[in-house]
CSV table of C-alpha atoms and ligand atoms in Angstrom, one decimal:
chain,number,residue,atom,x,y,z
A,951,MET,CA,0.0,0.0,0.0
A,952,ALA,CA,1.3,3.5,-0.9
A,953,LYS,CA,2.5,5.4,2.1
A,954,VAL,CA,0.0,8.1,3.2
A,955,LYS,CA,1.6,11.5,3.0
A,956,THR,CA,0.9,14.2,5.5
A,957,ALA,CA,2.0,17.7,6.0
A,958,PHE,CA,1.5,20.4,8.7
A,959,PHE,CA,-0.5,23.5,8.0
A,960,CYS,CA,-0.9,26.5,10.2
A,961,SER,CA,-4.5,26.8,11.1
A,962,SER,CA,-4.3,30.6,11.2
A,963,CYS,CA,-2.4,31.5,8.0
A,964,GLY,CA,-2.3,28.2,6.1
A,965,TYR,CA,1.6,28.0,6.1
A,966,GLU,CA,2.7,24.5,5.0
A,967,SER,CA,5.6,22.6,6.5
A,968,PRO,CA,6.8,19.0,6.1
A,969,LYS,CA,7.4,18.7,9.9
A,970,TRP,CA,5.7,20.0,13.0
A,971,LEU,CA,6.8,23.4,14.3
A,972,GLY,CA,5.8,25.1,17.6
A,973,LYS,CA,5.8,28.5,16.0
A,974,CYS,CA,4.5,29.2,12.6
A,975,PRO,CA,7.2,30.8,10.4
A,976,GLY,CA,4.4,32.3,8.3
A,977,CYS,CA,2.4,34.4,10.8
A,978,GLY,CA,4.4,33.9,14.0
A,979,SER,CA,1.6,32.3,16.0
A,980,TRP,CA,2.2,29.5,18.4
A,981,ASN,CA,0.7,26.0,18.5
A,982,THR,CA,-1.3,26.4,15.3
A,983,MET,CA,0.3,23.8,13.1
A,984,VAL,CA,-2.0,20.8,12.5
A,985,GLU,CA,-1.4,17.7,10.6
A,986,GLU,CA,-3.3,17.2,7.4
A,987,LEU,CA,-3.4,14.4,4.9
A,988,LEU,CA,-1.9,15.1,1.6
A,989,GLN,CA,-3.4,13.8,-1.6
A,990,PRO,CA,-0.8,11.6,-3.3
A,991,LYS,CA,-1.1,13.2,-6.6
A,992,SER,CA,-3.8,15.8,-6.8
A,993,PRO,CA,-5.9,15.4,-10.0
A,994,PRO,CA,-6.6,18.5,-11.9
A,995,LEU,CA,-9.4,20.6,-10.5
A,996,ALA,CA,-12.8,19.6,-11.8
A,997,GLY,CA,-13.6,21.0,-15.2
A,998,VAL,CA,-10.9,23.8,-15.5
A,999,ALA,CA,-10.3,24.8,-19.1
A,1000,LYS,CA,-6.6,24.6,-19.6
A,1001,ALA,CA,-6.5,26.0,-23.2
A,1002,ALA,CA,-3.7,28.5,-23.8
A,1003,ARG,CA,-5.1,32.1,-23.9
A,1004,LYS,CA,-3.9,35.1,-25.9
A,1005,PRO,CA,-3.0,38.3,-24.2
A,1006,VAL,CA,-5.4,41.2,-24.9
A,1007,GLN,CA,-4.4,44.8,-25.2
A,1008,LEU,CA,-5.7,46.8,-22.3
A,1009,GLY,CA,-8.1,49.6,-23.3
A,1010,ARG,CA,-9.1,47.9,-26.6
A,1011,ASP,CA,-12.8,47.3,-27.2
A,1012,THR,CA,-12.2,43.5,-27.3
A,1013,VAL,CA,-12.8,43.4,-23.5
A,1014,GLN,CA,-16.5,44.2,-23.2
A,1015,ASP,CA,-18.2,45.7,-20.2
A,1016,VAL,CA,-20.1,42.9,-18.4
A,1017,PRO,CA,-23.4,44.0,-17.0
A,1018,ARG,CA,-23.8,43.4,-13.3
A,1019,ILE,CA,-26.6,41.3,-11.9
A,1020,GLN,CA,-28.8,43.5,-9.7
A,1021,LEU,CA,-29.8,41.8,-6.5
A,1022,PRO,CA,-32.9,42.8,-4.5
A,1023,GLY,CA,-32.6,45.9,-2.4
A,1024,VAL,CA,-29.9,48.6,-2.5
A,1025,GLU,CA,-27.7,47.7,0.5
A,1026,LEU,CA,-26.2,44.5,-0.8
A,1027,ASN,CA,-25.7,45.9,-4.3
A,1028,ARG,CA,-23.9,48.9,-2.9
A,1029,VAL,CA,-21.6,46.8,-0.8
A,1030,LEU,CA,-20.8,44.6,-3.8
A,1031,GLY,CA,-19.8,47.7,-5.7
A,1032,GLY,CA,-23.0,48.2,-7.8
A,1033,GLY,CA,-24.3,44.6,-8.3
A,1034,LEU,CA,-23.0,41.1,-8.7
A,1035,MET,CA,-20.5,40.3,-11.4
A,1036,PRO,CA,-21.1,37.1,-13.3
A,1037,GLY,CA,-18.6,34.5,-12.1
A,1038,ALA,CA,-17.7,36.4,-9.0
A,1039,VAL,CA,-17.1,34.4,-5.9
A,1040,THR,CA,-18.2,36.3,-2.7
A,1041,LEU,CA,-17.4,35.1,0.7
A,1042,ILE,CA,-19.7,36.2,3.5
A,1043,GLY,CA,-18.1,35.9,6.9
A,1044,GLY,CA,-19.7,36.5,10.3
A,1045,GLU,CA,-20.1,35.0,13.8
A,1046,PRO,CA,-22.6,32.2,14.2
A,1047,GLY,CA,-26.2,33.5,14.6
A,1048,ILE,CA,-25.5,36.9,13.2
A,1049,GLY,CA,-27.9,36.3,10.2
A,1050,LYS,CA,-25.8,35.1,7.3
A,1051,SER,CA,-28.2,32.3,6.4
A,1052,THR,CA,-31.1,34.7,6.7
A,1053,LEU,CA,-29.4,37.2,4.4
A,1054,MET,CA,-28.6,34.6,1.8
A,1055,LEU,CA,-32.0,33.0,1.9
A,1056,GLN,CA,-33.6,36.4,1.3
A,1057,VAL,CA,-31.3,37.0,-1.7
A,1058,ALA,CA,-32.4,33.6,-3.0
A,1059,LEU,CA,-36.1,34.3,-2.5
A,1060,ASP,CA,-36.2,37.9,-3.4
A,1061,SER,CA,-34.2,38.0,-6.6
A,1062,GLN,CA,-36.8,36.1,-8.6
A,1063,ARG,CA,-34.0,34.3,-10.5
A,1064,LYS,CA,-33.0,30.7,-10.7
A,1065,VAL,CA,-31.1,30.3,-7.5
A,1066,LEU,CA,-29.5,27.1,-6.0
A,1067,TYR,CA,-29.2,27.3,-2.2
A,1068,VAL,CA,-27.0,24.6,-0.9
A,1069,SER,CA,-27.1,24.0,2.8
A,1070,GLY,CA,-24.8,21.7,4.7
A,1071,GLU,CA,-26.1,23.0,8.0
A,1072,GLU,CA,-29.9,22.8,7.9
A,1073,SER,CA,-32.3,20.4,6.4
A,1074,GLU,CA,-34.7,21.3,3.6
A,1075,MET,CA,-37.5,21.3,6.2
A,1076,GLN,CA,-35.7,23.9,8.3
A,1077,ILE,CA,-35.0,26.1,5.4
A,1078,GLN,CA,-38.6,25.9,4.2
A,1079,GLN,CA,-39.7,27.0,7.6
A,1080,ARG,CA,-37.4,29.9,7.6
A,1081,ALA,CA,-38.5,30.9,4.1
A,1082,LYS,CA,-42.1,30.9,5.4
A,1083,ARG,CA,-41.1,33.3,8.1
A,1084,ILE,CA,-39.5,35.6,5.6
A,1085,GLY,CA,-42.7,35.3,3.6
A,1086,ILE,CA,-41.5,35.7,0.0
A,1087,HIS,CA,-42.2,33.1,-2.6
A,1088,ASN,CA,-39.8,32.3,-5.4
A,1089,GLU,CA,-40.8,29.4,-7.8
A,1090,GLN,CA,-37.2,29.3,-9.0
A,1091,CYS,CA,-35.4,28.9,-5.7
A,1092,TYR,CA,-34.0,25.4,-5.3
A,1093,ILE,CA,-32.8,24.0,-2.0
A,1094,LEU,CA,-30.2,21.3,-1.8
A,1095,ALA,CA,-29.0,19.8,1.5
A,1096,GLU,CA,-25.6,18.4,0.4
A,1097,THR,CA,-22.0,18.7,1.6
A,1098,LEU,CA,-20.0,16.7,-1.0
A,1099,THR,CA,-18.6,19.2,-3.6
A,1100,GLN,CA,-18.6,16.7,-6.4
A,1101,ASN,CA,-22.4,16.3,-6.1
A,1102,ILE,CA,-22.9,20.0,-5.9
A,1103,LEU,CA,-20.8,20.5,-9.0
A,1104,GLU,CA,-22.9,17.9,-10.8
A,1105,VAL,CA,-26.2,19.6,-9.8
A,1106,CYS,CA,-24.8,23.0,-10.9
A,1107,GLU,CA,-23.9,21.7,-14.4
A,1108,GLU,CA,-27.2,20.0,-14.8
A,1109,MET,CA,-29.4,22.7,-13.4
A,1110,GLN,CA,-27.6,25.8,-14.7
A,1111,PRO,CA,-28.7,28.2,-12.0
A,1112,GLU,CA,-28.1,31.9,-12.2
A,1113,VAL,CA,-26.8,32.3,-8.7
A,1114,VAL,CA,-25.4,29.6,-6.3
A,1115,ILE,CA,-25.2,30.0,-2.5
A,1116,ILE,CA,-23.2,27.6,-0.3
A,1117,ASP,CA,-24.0,27.7,3.4
A,1118,SER,CA,-21.3,27.1,4.7
A,1119,VAL,CA,-17.8,26.3,3.5
A,1120,GLN,CA,-17.0,24.7,6.8
A,1121,THR,CA,-19.5,21.9,6.2
A,1122,LEU,CA,-18.2,21.0,2.7
A,1123,HIS,CA,-16.0,18.0,1.9
A,1124,SER,CA,-14.4,16.8,-1.2
A,1125,ARG,CA,-13.7,13.2,-2.3
A,1126,LEU,CA,-10.2,14.1,-3.3
A,1127,ILE,CA,-9.1,14.9,0.3
A,1128,GLU,CA,-9.4,12.6,3.2
A,1129,SER,CA,-9.2,15.0,6.2
A,1130,SER,CA,-12.4,15.9,8.0
A,1131,ALA,CA,-14.8,18.7,7.0
A,1132,GLY,CA,-13.8,22.1,8.3
A,1133,SER,CA,-10.0,21.4,8.2
A,1134,VAL,CA,-7.7,23.7,6.4
A,1135,SER,CA,-7.0,21.4,3.4
A,1136,GLN,CA,-10.7,20.5,3.0
A,1137,ILE,CA,-11.8,24.1,3.0
A,1138,ARG,CA,-9.1,25.0,0.6
A,1139,GLN,CA,-9.8,22.1,-1.8
A,1140,CYS,CA,-13.6,22.5,-1.8
A,1141,THR,CA,-13.4,26.3,-2.4
A,1142,ALA,CA,-10.9,25.7,-5.2
A,1143,GLU,CA,-13.3,23.2,-6.9
A,1144,LEU,CA,-16.3,25.6,-6.5
A,1145,ILE,CA,-14.3,28.6,-7.8
A,1146,ALA,CA,-13.3,26.6,-10.8
A,1147,ILE,CA,-16.9,25.8,-11.7
A,1148,ALA,CA,-18.0,29.3,-11.0
A,1149,LYS,CA,-15.4,30.7,-13.4
A,1150,GLU,CA,-16.1,28.1,-16.0
A,1151,LEU,CA,-19.9,28.5,-16.0
A,1152,ASP,CA,-19.7,32.3,-15.3
A,1153,LEU,CA,-21.8,31.6,-12.3
A,1154,PRO,CA,-21.9,34.0,-9.4
A,1155,LEU,CA,-21.2,32.1,-6.2
A,1156,PHE,CA,-21.8,33.1,-2.6
A,1157,LEU,CA,-19.9,31.2,0.1
A,1158,VAL,CA,-20.9,31.6,3.7
A,1159,GLY,CA,-18.1,31.2,6.2
A,1160,HIS,CA,-18.2,31.3,10.0
A,1161,ILE,CA,-15.5,33.4,11.7
A,1162,THR,CA,-13.8,32.5,14.9
A,1163,LYS,CA,-13.8,34.8,17.9
A,1164,ASP,CA,-10.6,36.6,16.7
A,1165,GLY,CA,-12.2,37.4,13.4
A,1166,ASN,CA,-10.5,34.9,11.0
A,1167,ILE,CA,-12.7,33.4,8.4
A,1168,ALA,CA,-12.8,29.7,8.8
A,1169,GLY,CA,-9.9,29.8,11.2
A,1170,PRO,CA,-7.4,29.9,8.4
A,1171,LYS,CA,-7.1,33.0,6.3
A,1172,VAL,CA,-6.7,30.8,3.3
A,1173,LEU,CA,-10.0,31.7,1.7
A,1174,GLU,CA,-9.6,35.4,1.6
A,1175,HIS,CA,-7.1,35.5,-1.2
A,1176,MET,CA,-8.9,32.8,-3.3
A,1177,VAL,CA,-12.2,34.6,-3.6
A,1178,ASP,CA,-13.0,37.9,-5.5
A,1179,THR,CA,-14.9,39.6,-2.7
A,1180,VAL,CA,-15.0,39.2,1.1
A,1181,LEU,CA,-17.9,40.7,3.0
A,1182,GLN,CA,-18.1,40.8,6.7
A,1183,PHE,CA,-21.5,40.6,8.4
A,1184,GLU,CA,-21.2,42.0,11.9
A,1185,GLY,CA,-23.1,43.5,14.8
A,1186,ASP,CA,-24.1,42.5,18.3
A,1187,ARG,CA,-26.4,39.4,18.4
A,1188,HIS,CA,-28.4,41.0,21.2
A,1189,PHE,CA,-29.2,44.1,19.1
A,1190,VAL,CA,-31.2,44.3,16.0
A,1191,TYR,CA,-28.8,46.2,13.8
A,1192,ARG,CA,-26.3,44.5,11.5
A,1193,MET,CA,-23.6,45.9,9.3
A,1194,LEU,CA,-22.4,44.4,6.1
A,1195,ARG,CA,-18.9,45.6,5.2
A,1196,SER,CA,-16.8,44.9,2.2
A,1197,VAL,CA,-13.3,43.8,3.4
A,1198,LYS,CA,-12.0,43.0,-0.1
A,1199,ASN,CA,-13.5,43.6,-3.5
A,1200,ARG,CA,-12.0,43.0,-6.9
A,1201,PHE,CA,-15.0,44.7,-8.5
A,1202,GLY,CA,-15.5,47.8,-6.3
A,1203,SER,CA,-14.4,49.8,-3.4
A,1204,THR,CA,-14.0,48.4,0.1
A,1205,HIS,CA,-15.4,51.6,1.7
A,1206,GLU,CA,-19.0,50.5,1.4
A,1207,LEU,CA,-21.3,49.7,4.2
A,1208,GLY,CA,-24.8,48.2,4.3
A,1209,ILE,CA,-27.0,48.4,7.3
A,1210,PHE,CA,-29.8,46.0,8.2
A,1211,GLU,CA,-32.3,45.5,10.9
A,1212,MET,CA,-33.2,41.9,12.1
A,1213,THR,CA,-36.9,41.7,12.4
A,1214,PRO,CA,-39.1,38.6,13.2
A,1215,GLY,CA,-39.8,38.5,9.4
A,1216,GLY,CA,-36.1,38.6,8.3
A,1217,LEU,CA,-33.6,41.3,7.6
A,1218,ARG,CA,-34.9,44.7,6.7
A,1219,GLU,CA,-32.7,47.4,5.0
A,1220,VAL,CA,-32.0,50.6,6.9
A,1221,HIS,CA,-31.8,53.5,4.6
A,1222,ASN,CA,-31.7,56.3,7.2
A,1223,PRO,CA,-29.5,54.9,10.0
A,1224,SER,CA,-28.7,58.2,11.6
A,1225,GLU,CA,-32.4,58.9,12.3
A,1226,ILE,CA,-32.8,55.6,14.1
A,1227,LEU,CA,-29.5,55.7,16.0
A,1228,ILE,CA,-30.1,59.1,17.6
A,1229,GLY,CA,-33.2,60.5,19.2
A,1230,GLN,CA,-34.2,57.4,21.3
A,1231,HIS,CA,-34.2,59.3,24.6
A,1232,ASP,CA,-35.7,62.3,26.3
A,1233,ASP,CA,-34.2,65.7,26.9
A,1234,GLY,CA,-32.4,66.6,30.0
A,1235,LEU,CA,-30.2,63.5,30.5
A,1236,SER,CA,-26.5,64.0,31.2
A,1237,GLY,CA,-23.9,61.7,29.7
A,1238,THR,CA,-25.3,61.5,26.2
A,1239,THR,CA,-23.8,63.1,23.1
A,1240,VAL,CA,-24.0,62.6,19.3
A,1241,ALA,CA,-20.9,61.9,17.1
A,1242,ALA,CA,-20.8,62.6,13.4
A,1243,THR,CA,-18.9,59.6,12.2
A,1244,VAL,CA,-18.2,58.2,8.7
A,1245,GLU,CA,-18.3,54.5,8.2
A,1246,GLY,CA,-16.8,53.6,4.9
A,1247,ALA,CA,-18.1,56.3,2.6
A,1248,ARG,CA,-21.3,56.8,4.5
A,1249,PRO,CA,-21.9,59.5,7.1
A,1250,LEU,CA,-23.5,58.0,10.2
A,1251,LEU,CA,-24.6,60.0,13.3
A,1252,ILE,CA,-24.6,57.9,16.4
A,1253,GLU,CA,-25.3,58.4,20.0
A,1254,VAL,CA,-22.7,57.9,22.6
A,1255,GLN,CA,-23.5,57.3,26.2
A,1256,ALA,CA,-21.2,57.5,29.2
A,1257,LEU,CA,-21.8,56.9,32.9
A,1258,VAL,CA,-19.2,58.1,35.5
A,1259,SER,CA,-19.7,57.1,39.1
A,1260,THR,CA,-17.6,56.8,42.2
A,1261,ALA,CA,-15.9,53.4,42.3
A,1262,ALA,CA,-17.5,51.1,44.7
A,1263,PHE,CA,-14.4,48.9,45.0
A,1264,GLY,CA,-10.8,49.8,45.2
A,1265,THR,CA,-10.0,49.5,41.5
A,1266,PRO,CA,-12.2,51.6,39.3
A,1267,GLN,CA,-13.8,49.8,36.4
A,1268,ARG,CA,-13.5,51.0,32.8
A,1269,SER,CA,-15.7,49.3,30.3
A,1270,ALA,CA,-16.8,50.2,26.7
A,1271,THR,CA,-19.4,48.5,24.5
A,1272,GLY,CA,-18.8,49.2,20.7
A,1273,PHE,CA,-15.7,51.2,21.4
A,1274,ASP,CA,-12.1,50.2,22.1
A,1275,THR,CA,-11.5,50.1,25.9
A,1276,ARG,CA,-7.8,50.9,25.4
A,1277,ARG,CA,-8.8,54.0,23.5
A,1278,LEU,CA,-11.2,54.9,26.3
A,1279,ASN,CA,-8.4,54.5,28.9
A,1280,MET,CA,-6.3,56.8,26.8
A,1281,LEU,CA,-8.9,59.5,26.6
A,1282,LEU,CA,-9.5,59.3,30.3
A,1283,ALA,CA,-5.7,59.7,30.9
A,1284,VAL,CA,-5.7,62.7,28.7
A,1285,LEU,CA,-8.6,64.3,30.7
A,1286,GLU,CA,-6.8,63.5,33.9
A,1287,LYS,CA,-3.3,64.6,33.0
A,1288,ARG,CA,-3.8,67.5,30.5
A,1289,CYS,CA,-7.1,69.0,31.7
A,1290,GLY,CA,-7.1,68.2,35.4
A,1291,PHE,CA,-10.3,66.3,35.7
A,1292,LYS,CA,-10.2,63.8,38.6
A,1293,LEU,CA,-11.4,60.5,37.1
A,1294,ALA,CA,-8.9,58.1,38.6
A,1295,MET,CA,-11.2,57.0,41.3
A,1296,LYS,CA,-14.3,56.8,39.1
A,1297,ASP,CA,-16.0,53.9,37.3
A,1298,VAL,CA,-16.4,54.9,33.6
A,1299,PHE,CA,-18.8,53.0,31.3
A,1300,VAL,CA,-19.2,54.0,27.6
A,1301,ASN,CA,-21.8,52.6,25.3
A,1302,ILE,CA,-22.3,53.1,21.5
A,1303,ALA,CA,-26.1,53.0,20.8
A,1304,GLY,CA,-27.6,50.2,18.7
A,1305,GLY,CA,-24.9,47.7,19.4
A,1306,LEU,CA,-22.7,49.0,16.6
A,1307,ARG,CA,-19.0,48.8,16.6
A,1308,VAL,CA,-17.5,51.9,15.1
A,1309,GLU,CA,-13.8,52.5,14.5
A,1310,ASP,CA,-13.8,56.2,13.6
A,1311,PRO,CA,-11.4,58.5,15.5
A,1312,ALA,CA,-14.0,61.2,15.2
A,1313,LEU,CA,-15.9,59.5,18.0
A,1314,ASP,CA,-13.2,60.7,20.5
A,1315,LEU,CA,-14.6,64.2,21.2
A,1316,ALA,CA,-18.2,62.9,21.6
A,1317,ILE,CA,-16.9,60.4,24.1
A,1318,VAL,CA,-14.9,62.9,26.0
A,1319,ALA,CA,-18.0,65.3,26.1
A,1320,ALA,CA,-20.2,62.4,27.2
A,1321,VAL,CA,-17.8,61.5,30.0
A,1322,LEU,CA,-17.5,65.1,31.2
A,1323,SER,CA,-21.3,65.6,31.0
A,1324,SER,CA,-21.9,62.6,33.1
A,1325,ASN,CA,-19.2,63.5,35.5
A,1326,SER,CA,-20.5,67.0,36.1
A,1327,ASN,CA,-24.1,65.9,35.7
A,1328,ILE,CA,-24.9,68.6,33.2
A,1329,GLU,CA,-26.6,67.7,30.0
A,1330,VAL,CA,-25.2,68.5,26.6
A,1331,PRO,CA,-27.8,70.3,24.5
A,1332,ARG,CA,-29.5,68.0,22.0
A,1333,LYS,CA,-28.8,70.2,19.1
A,1334,ILE,CA,-25.0,69.8,19.3
A,1335,CYS,CA,-22.9,67.1,17.8
A,1336,PHE,CA,-19.2,66.4,17.6
A,1337,ALA,CA,-16.6,65.3,15.0
A,1338,ALA,CA,-13.0,65.4,16.1
A,1339,GLU,CA,-10.1,63.2,17.3
A,1340,VAL,CA,-8.4,63.8,20.6
A,1341,GLY,CA,-4.6,63.7,20.7
A,1342,LEU,CA,-2.4,62.7,23.6
A,1343,THR,CA,-1.6,66.3,24.6
A,1344,GLY,CA,-5.3,67.1,24.8
A,1345,GLU,CA,-5.4,68.8,21.4
A,1346,VAL,CA,-8.5,68.4,19.2
A,1347,ARG,CA,-7.5,67.1,15.8
A,1348,THR,CA,-9.3,67.2,12.6
A,1349,VAL,CA,-10.8,64.1,10.9
A,1350,SER,CA,-11.4,63.0,7.3
A,1351,ARG,CA,-14.5,63.9,5.2
A,1352,LEU,CA,-15.6,66.7,7.5
A,1353,ASP,CA,-17.8,68.3,4.8
A,1354,GLN,CA,-19.8,65.1,4.6
A,1355,ARG,CA,-20.2,64.9,8.3
A,1356,ILE,CA,-21.3,68.6,8.6
A,1357,ALA,CA,-23.8,68.2,5.8
A,1358,GLU,CA,-25.3,65.1,7.4
A,1359,ALA,CA,-25.6,66.8,10.8
A,1360,GLY,CA,-27.2,69.8,9.1
A,1361,LYS,CA,-29.6,67.5,7.3
A,1362,LEU,CA,-30.7,65.9,10.5
A,1363,GLY,CA,-31.5,69.2,12.2
A,1364,PHE,CA,-28.4,69.8,14.4
A,1365,GLU,CA,-27.7,73.4,15.1
A,1366,GLN,CA,-24.0,73.2,16.1
A,1367,ILE,CA,-21.2,70.8,15.2
A,1368,ILE,CA,-17.9,71.0,17.2
A,1369,VAL,CA,-14.8,70.3,15.1
A,1370,SER,CA,-11.1,71.0,15.3
A,1371,ARG,CA,-9.7,74.4,14.6
A,1372,HIS,CA,-7.3,72.8,12.1
A,1373,HIS,CA,-9.9,71.5,9.7
A,1374,LYS,CA,-9.7,71.9,5.9
A,1375,ALA,CA,-13.4,71.7,5.2
A,1376,THR,CA,-14.8,74.2,2.7
A,1377,LEU,CA,-17.9,74.8,4.9
A,1378,ALA,CA,-20.0,75.7,1.9
A,1379,LYS,CA,-23.5,76.9,2.6
A,1380,THR,CA,-24.7,74.9,5.6
A,1381,ASN,CA,-27.5,75.8,7.9
A,1382,ILE,CA,-25.4,74.5,10.8
A,1383,GLN,CA,-23.1,76.5,13.0
A,1384,VAL,CA,-19.5,75.1,12.9
A,1385,VAL,CA,-17.7,75.7,16.2
A,1386,GLU,CA,-13.9,75.3,16.1
A,1387,VAL,CA,-11.9,74.3,19.1
A,1388,GLY,CA,-8.2,73.7,19.7
A,1389,ARG,CA,-8.1,71.9,23.1
A,1390,VAL,CA,-10.3,69.6,25.1
A,1391,ASP,CA,-10.7,72.1,28.1
A,1392,GLU,CA,-12.1,74.6,25.6
A,1393,VAL,CA,-14.9,72.2,24.9
A,1394,PHE,CA,-15.6,71.8,28.6
A,1395,ARG,CA,-15.8,75.6,29.0
A,1396,LEU,CA,-17.9,75.9,25.9
A,1397,LEU,CA,-20.4,73.3,27.0
A,1398,PHE,CA,-20.6,73.6,30.7
A,1399,GLY,CA,-19.3,77.2,31.4
B,1076,TYD,P1,-29.0,32.9,11.0
B,1076,TYD,O1,-29.3,33.5,9.6
B,1076,TYD,O2,-29.4,31.5,11.2
B,1076,TYD,O3,-27.5,33.2,11.4
B,1076,TYD,P2,-26.2,32.5,10.8
B,1076,TYD,O4,-26.5,31.8,9.6
B,1076,TYD,O5,-25.3,33.7,10.7
B,1076,TYD,O6,-25.7,31.6,11.9
B,1076,TYD,O7,-29.9,33.8,12.0
B,1076,TYD,C1,-29.9,33.6,13.3
B,1076,TYD,C2,-30.7,34.5,14.1
B,1076,TYD,O8,-31.6,35.3,13.4
B,1076,TYD,C3,-31.6,33.6,14.9
B,1076,TYD,O9,-31.2,33.7,16.2
B,1076,TYD,C4,-33.0,34.1,14.8
B,1076,TYD,C5,-32.9,35.4,14.0
B,1076,TYD,N1,-34.0,35.6,13.0
B,1076,TYD,C6,-34.9,36.6,13.2
B,1076,TYD,O10,-34.8,37.3,14.2
B,1076,TYD,N2,-35.8,36.8,12.3
B,1076,TYD,C7,-36.0,36.0,11.2
B,1076,TYD,O11,-36.8,36.2,10.3
B,1076,TYD,C8,-35.0,34.9,11.0
B,1076,TYD,C9,-35.1,34.0,9.8
B,1076,TYD,C10,-34.0,34.8,11.9
B,1077,MG,MG1,-26.4,29.8,9.2
């Protein structure tokens, strides 16, 4: 019997080594090398056309513009860069339970095209029940509960669907590889087989992939470079809002963002996120401010809440939901050291409304204002919003796309926006008063006298 060959792969970056190593030379992580069976002589990928191709001159009309396939709704099309390209392979990553299957089933039902939805996780029965909850009927939506790639490829060739959805890559397995489903080599092989068929049949393909706690798709990062587009579906499972971000896109920009709301009847698009994220509380409450942030290319006004109270135990607690705790600690240190606010013995809690996670430095000033407001128990007037970064010396720094932020705040009826003195915005005709500040203590005097 032929000797079975194995190799070691890093489960975090996919690095291959003939022997076991404690530390992966590829990504430097420890204890991530796992043994995988190697296929003795891997047969060519199913159905790949290997005919020699001729180079084409760039800019000549020989390369025609391919029309994009419009999916239902505007959010998903926007994130994809204006629609789905024929033959494009899109990976949708997200934590379990975030709503990936729901999103994909809605695409399948709503598009009124011939769609093949392959599920390795749920039975036909379960999917049918979910479809009933979503309440859309599509005669041309076919469900297939299958995990063997060779069978899926066969069905694709026979059925010629317009869109294929695979839920999820972790459940697939290929006959060509012996290791178990979900292992690095299985995921890599199955994806390669599916990509080959997608390119050959010009078939747009969606792959659903679970991400691990540290944010890697399928554990290994191996999938990200194989596919054309990587979308990340994120949000807090306990809140209703979900964000769909594009992390990589060969056919569009990666600055796009789609916002959805999870309802009992499936996902609903949110076209006016700012209006929902602000204005959910009464006047007269301290510790609440509004930040004019930009997510991707989209202005988003969000509410920031802070609670400052005397520490009940010896060590004060600092906790942030939707915001980096280290950054919060830095802002508190700046307030303590540069501006003389005594916060060292206080518990500080910060919360971004709606369970969203925002990584925009423009949140800084709104957070600082919310903390100071809660600390002094004086409310910040509802008609003021903030858009500036705070530096280590307590200086207020300018942020990108300020014009866009000011315009959005004006549109939503804010009367004042507090920004850095050093901005380069053009400030063309706005009905909102732009207040410029240089340092954090100026903001305190401005707001609380
Ligand atoms: P699901 O799409 O199964 O998540 P994933 O595929 O990412 O693991 O969605 C999971 C959650 O969505 C589930 O906890 C219930 C909720 N949900 C709704 O609130 N409304 C609905 O109409 C559907 C279908 C699901
Ligand atoms: Mg699922």
